[in-house]
Amino acid sequence: MRHTIRLAIAASAALATLAFAGSAWAGSYSPSLIATSLTNGPNKPTTMLLGHVQGIDDDPTAKDTIYAPLGYGVTLGQAVGTKIGDVNATLVLRGGGNAQVDVTGEVLADDPAAHPSDPCAPGLHGAVWKLNITVAGTPLTVPLYVDAITAGPEATFASAKIQFCLAGPIGTPAGAQLLFALFDVNGVFTSPANTADRLWRATFTPYTPNTPNPNPAGTTEGQAVVPGRVSLTLAAKSLKHGKVVISGRLLVDGSPFGGATIELYVGNKKVATTKSKASGRFTFNKRIKKKTRYRTLVAFVGDLASCPAAALPGVPQGCKSATISFVATSNSVTARKRK
């Protein structure tokens, strides 16, 4: 679990960079979906990191619906009170001088029978999760409604969906409005056998500005590619006078991946960062006094130039954002001082 949390924190930092730098897709309302798997390989239980990112000038979001691709297995029915994951989020307080605050919390399984007629997603669901955070000293719970999809039009492209509604800034403590949120989902999804079946989708519905009324006509779609295989390898070469070269390569689905930030660690301490080149290769030059064990971590979130697939039918504004993201750690290597 500590390993998962460290990766989630790293991915959250990458998310924040994307959120505050602004998406490359300019628009009045174009949130992005983030979907990242912490497990490589087909047919394996995986922890998913799911995120929502939007610009500070975007309209507030009323509702998200996140769709898991067809290839993902889904297991629901976790006991009430089971911890599904953790959440990290950044909010802007419209009633507090537009101050930005970071919040954390937990996602816990709730009883679906207690939510048969919630206006966000009426009806009985396969699972309901409670996302619990505290905003400006006030506890806030956001229910997430989760269903496996086995029939109907959605069954042609998705195996499961997660729906949730957001209040804000009207009706929230200090006029809180979501900028970005990242939560991990444990014990629910299994990776697809087909590494190509990894396109997650989400629809986003905004509020009409300065009102508590959703604006369905403003609904947009975001798409997120989860790579099937991420390989981050590492090697160490000792030179004279305590100099060592730590080098490696980043491959995504078998191809070199450039432009990703590679972090170098000794234990849990980050000691250096660099960027992968177009060849996927990267290098660190260090000087050591004693035997030192190194490892690397990459947490990448970036925009795609276009949506990989046609927009879902019935989405008024079509697909307006697309991302690729991944998190991986390397093997550990030991560098020794050479006399």
PDB file of C-alpha atoms in Angstrom, residues 38-147:
ATOM      1  CA  LEU A  38      -0.433   0.807 -11.672  1.00  0.00           C
ATOM      2  CA  THR A  39      -0.172  -2.756 -12.982  1.00  0.00           C
ATOM      3  CA  ASN A  40       1.310  -3.842 -16.312  1.00  0.00           C
ATOM      4  CA  GLY A  41       0.306  -7.055 -18.009  1.00  0.00           C
ATOM      5  CA  PRO A  42      -2.971  -8.647 -19.157  1.00  0.00           C
ATOM      6  CA  ASN A  43      -5.660 -10.172 -16.933  1.00  0.00           C
ATOM      7  CA  LYS A  44      -4.151  -8.894 -13.695  1.00  0.00           C
ATOM      8  CA  PRO A  45      -5.915  -7.096 -10.845  1.00  0.00           C
ATOM      9  CA  THR A  46      -4.923  -3.467 -11.107  1.00  0.00           C
ATOM     10  CA  THR A  47      -5.116  -0.304  -9.067  1.00  0.00           C
ATOM     11  CA  MET A  48      -6.520   2.451 -11.266  1.00  0.00           C
ATOM     12  CA  LEU A  49      -5.797   6.137 -10.740  1.00  0.00           C
ATOM     13  CA  LEU A  50      -8.676   8.203 -12.108  1.00  0.00           C
ATOM     14  CA  GLY A  51      -8.647  11.971 -12.341  1.00  0.00           C
ATOM     15  CA  HIS A  52     -10.579  15.057 -13.418  1.00  0.00           C
ATOM     16  CA  VAL A  53      -8.651  18.167 -14.503  1.00  0.00           C
ATOM     17  CA  GLN A  54     -10.054  21.518 -15.589  1.00  0.00           C
ATOM     18  CA  GLY A  55      -8.844  25.078 -15.982  1.00  0.00           C
ATOM     19  CA  ILE A  56      -9.405  27.730 -13.347  1.00  0.00           C
ATOM     20  CA  ASP A  57     -11.484  29.768 -15.818  1.00  0.00           C
ATOM     21  CA  ASP A  58     -13.713  26.832 -16.823  1.00  0.00           C
ATOM     22  CA  ASP A  59     -17.353  26.740 -15.770  1.00  0.00           C
ATOM     23  CA  PRO A  60     -17.905  24.643 -12.644  1.00  0.00           C
ATOM     24  CA  THR A  61     -18.656  20.975 -13.260  1.00  0.00           C
ATOM     25  CA  ALA A  62     -22.046  19.521 -12.317  1.00  0.00           C
ATOM     26  CA  LYS A  63     -21.563  15.844 -13.249  1.00  0.00           C
ATOM     27  CA  ASP A  64     -18.910  13.379 -14.434  1.00  0.00           C
ATOM     28  CA  THR A  65     -19.536   9.935 -15.897  1.00  0.00           C
ATOM     29  CA  ILE A  66     -16.396   7.817 -16.322  1.00  0.00           C
ATOM     30  CA  TYR A  67     -16.481   4.722 -18.558  1.00  0.00           C
ATOM     31  CA  ALA A  68     -14.085   1.761 -18.238  1.00  0.00           C
ATOM     32  CA  PRO A  69     -13.207   0.105 -21.576  1.00  0.00           C
ATOM     33  CA  LEU A  70     -14.772  -3.196 -22.581  1.00  0.00           C
ATOM     34  CA  GLY A  71     -11.673  -5.252 -21.850  1.00  0.00           C
ATOM     35  CA  TYR A  72     -11.519  -4.381 -18.153  1.00  0.00           C
ATOM     36  CA  GLY A  73     -13.036  -6.845 -15.700  1.00  0.00           C
ATOM     37  CA  VAL A  74     -15.036  -5.299 -12.851  1.00  0.00           C
ATOM     38  CA  THR A  75     -15.807  -6.719  -9.394  1.00  0.00           C
ATOM     39  CA  LEU A  76     -18.350  -4.908  -7.232  1.00  0.00           C
ATOM     40  CA  GLY A  77     -20.093  -5.749  -3.981  1.00  0.00           C
ATOM     41  CA  GLN A  78     -17.348  -4.769  -1.531  1.00  0.00           C
ATOM     42  CA  ALA A  79     -18.542  -4.771   2.085  1.00  0.00           C
ATOM     43  CA  VAL A  80     -19.850  -1.488   3.491  1.00  0.00           C
ATOM     44  CA  GLY A  81     -16.950   0.460   4.992  1.00  0.00           C
ATOM     45  CA  THR A  82     -14.293  -1.149   2.782  1.00  0.00           C
ATOM     46  CA  LYS A  83     -11.651   1.370   1.752  1.00  0.00           C
ATOM     47  CA  ILE A  84     -11.615   1.605  -2.034  1.00  0.00           C
ATOM     48  CA  GLY A  85      -8.843   4.204  -2.204  1.00  0.00           C
ATOM     49  CA  ASP A  86      -7.569   7.684  -1.380  1.00  0.00           C
ATOM     50  CA  VAL A  87      -8.344  11.029  -2.988  1.00  0.00           C
ATOM     51  CA  ASN A  88      -6.155  14.089  -3.582  1.00  0.00           C
ATOM     52  CA  ALA A  89      -7.803  17.232  -4.933  1.00  0.00           C
ATOM     53  CA  THR A  90      -7.301  20.952  -5.446  1.00  0.00           C
ATOM     54  CA  LEU A  91     -10.235  23.344  -5.088  1.00  0.00           C
ATOM     55  CA  VAL A  92     -10.576  27.041  -5.804  1.00  0.00           C
ATOM     56  CA  LEU A  93     -12.566  28.948  -3.194  1.00  0.00           C
ATOM     57  CA  ARG A  94     -14.662  31.417  -5.193  1.00  0.00           C
ATOM     58  CA  GLY A  95     -16.003  32.851  -1.944  1.00  0.00           C
ATOM     59  CA  GLY A  96     -12.547  33.081  -0.434  1.00  0.00           C
ATOM     60  CA  GLY A  97     -10.699  35.342  -2.821  1.00  0.00           C
ATOM     61  CA  ASN A  98     -10.121  32.513  -5.335  1.00  0.00           C
ATOM     62  CA  ALA A  99      -7.621  30.913  -2.978  1.00  0.00           C
ATOM     63  CA  GLN A 100      -6.579  27.412  -4.004  1.00  0.00           C
ATOM     64  CA  VAL A 101      -6.578  24.679  -1.364  1.00  0.00           C
ATOM     65  CA  ASP A 102      -5.398  21.078  -1.443  1.00  0.00           C
ATOM     66  CA  VAL A 103      -7.614  18.480   0.196  1.00  0.00           C
ATOM     67  CA  THR A 104      -7.232  14.761   0.839  1.00  0.00           C
ATOM     68  CA  GLY A 105      -9.629  12.063   1.906  1.00  0.00           C
ATOM     69  CA  GLU A 106     -10.764   8.488   1.501  1.00  0.00           C
ATOM     70  CA  VAL A 107     -13.130   6.584  -0.769  1.00  0.00           C
ATOM     71  CA  LEU A 108     -15.228   4.054   1.179  1.00  0.00           C
ATOM     72  CA  ALA A 109     -17.825   1.518   0.062  1.00  0.00           C
ATOM     73  CA  ASP A 110     -21.383   2.417   1.078  1.00  0.00           C
ATOM     74  CA  ASP A 111     -24.687   0.522   0.959  1.00  0.00           C
ATOM     75  CA  PRO A 112     -26.347   0.899  -2.479  1.00  0.00           C
ATOM     76  CA  ALA A 113     -29.739   0.267  -0.857  1.00  0.00           C
ATOM     77  CA  ALA A 114     -29.358   3.608   0.934  1.00  0.00           C
ATOM     78  CA  HIS A 115     -29.243   5.477  -2.405  1.00  0.00           C
ATOM     79  CA  PRO A 116     -32.190   4.287  -4.542  1.00  0.00           C
ATOM     80  CA  SER A 117     -33.426   7.733  -5.527  1.00  0.00           C
ATOM     81  CA  ASP A 118     -30.463  10.118  -5.392  1.00  0.00           C
ATOM     82  CA  PRO A 119     -31.128  12.824  -8.024  1.00  0.00           C
ATOM     83  CA  CYS A 120     -27.609  12.547  -9.450  1.00  0.00           C
ATOM     84  CA  ALA A 121     -28.150   8.946 -10.626  1.00  0.00           C
ATOM     85  CA  PRO A 122     -31.563   7.551  -9.669  1.00  0.00           C
ATOM     86  CA  GLY A 123     -32.026   3.802  -9.288  1.00  0.00           C
ATOM     87  CA  LEU A 124     -30.296   0.909  -7.555  1.00  0.00           C
ATOM     88  CA  HIS A 125     -26.591   0.604  -8.401  1.00  0.00           C
ATOM     89  CA  GLY A 126     -24.052  -2.191  -8.293  1.00  0.00           C
ATOM     90  CA  ALA A 127     -22.024  -0.167  -5.776  1.00  0.00           C
ATOM     91  CA  VAL A 128     -21.985   3.242  -4.156  1.00  0.00           C
ATOM     92  CA  TRP A 129     -18.739   4.710  -2.855  1.00  0.00           C
ATOM     93  CA  LYS A 130     -18.419   7.721  -0.545  1.00  0.00           C
ATOM     94  CA  LEU A 131     -15.670  10.210  -1.340  1.00  0.00           C
ATOM     95  CA  ASN A 132     -15.065  11.986   1.981  1.00  0.00           C
ATOM     96  CA  ILE A 133     -13.129  15.263   2.212  1.00  0.00           C
ATOM     97  CA  THR A 134     -13.120  18.390   4.387  1.00  0.00           C
ATOM     98  CA  VAL A 135     -13.452  21.847   2.813  1.00  0.00           C
ATOM     99  CA  ALA A 136     -12.833  24.995   4.869  1.00  0.00           C
ATOM    100  CA  GLY A 137     -13.388  22.968   8.036  1.00  0.00           C
ATOM    101  CA  THR A 138     -16.663  21.492   6.781  1.00  0.00           C
ATOM    102  CA  PRO A 139     -16.918  17.749   6.041  1.00  0.00           C
ATOM    103  CA  LEU A 140     -18.138  17.044   2.504  1.00  0.00           C
ATOM    104  CA  THR A 141     -19.200  13.680   1.043  1.00  0.00           C
ATOM    105  CA  VAL A 142     -19.554  13.041  -2.686  1.00  0.00           C
ATOM    106  CA  PRO A 143     -21.320   9.749  -3.551  1.00  0.00           C
ATOM    107  CA  LEU A 144     -19.955   7.812  -6.531  1.00  0.00           C
ATOM    108  CA  TYR A 145     -22.437   5.500  -8.270  1.00  0.00           C
ATOM    109  CA  VAL A 146     -20.805   2.448  -9.866  1.00  0.00           C
ATOM    110  CA  ASP A 147     -22.304  -0.111 -12.246  1.00  0.00           C
TER     111      ASP A 147
END
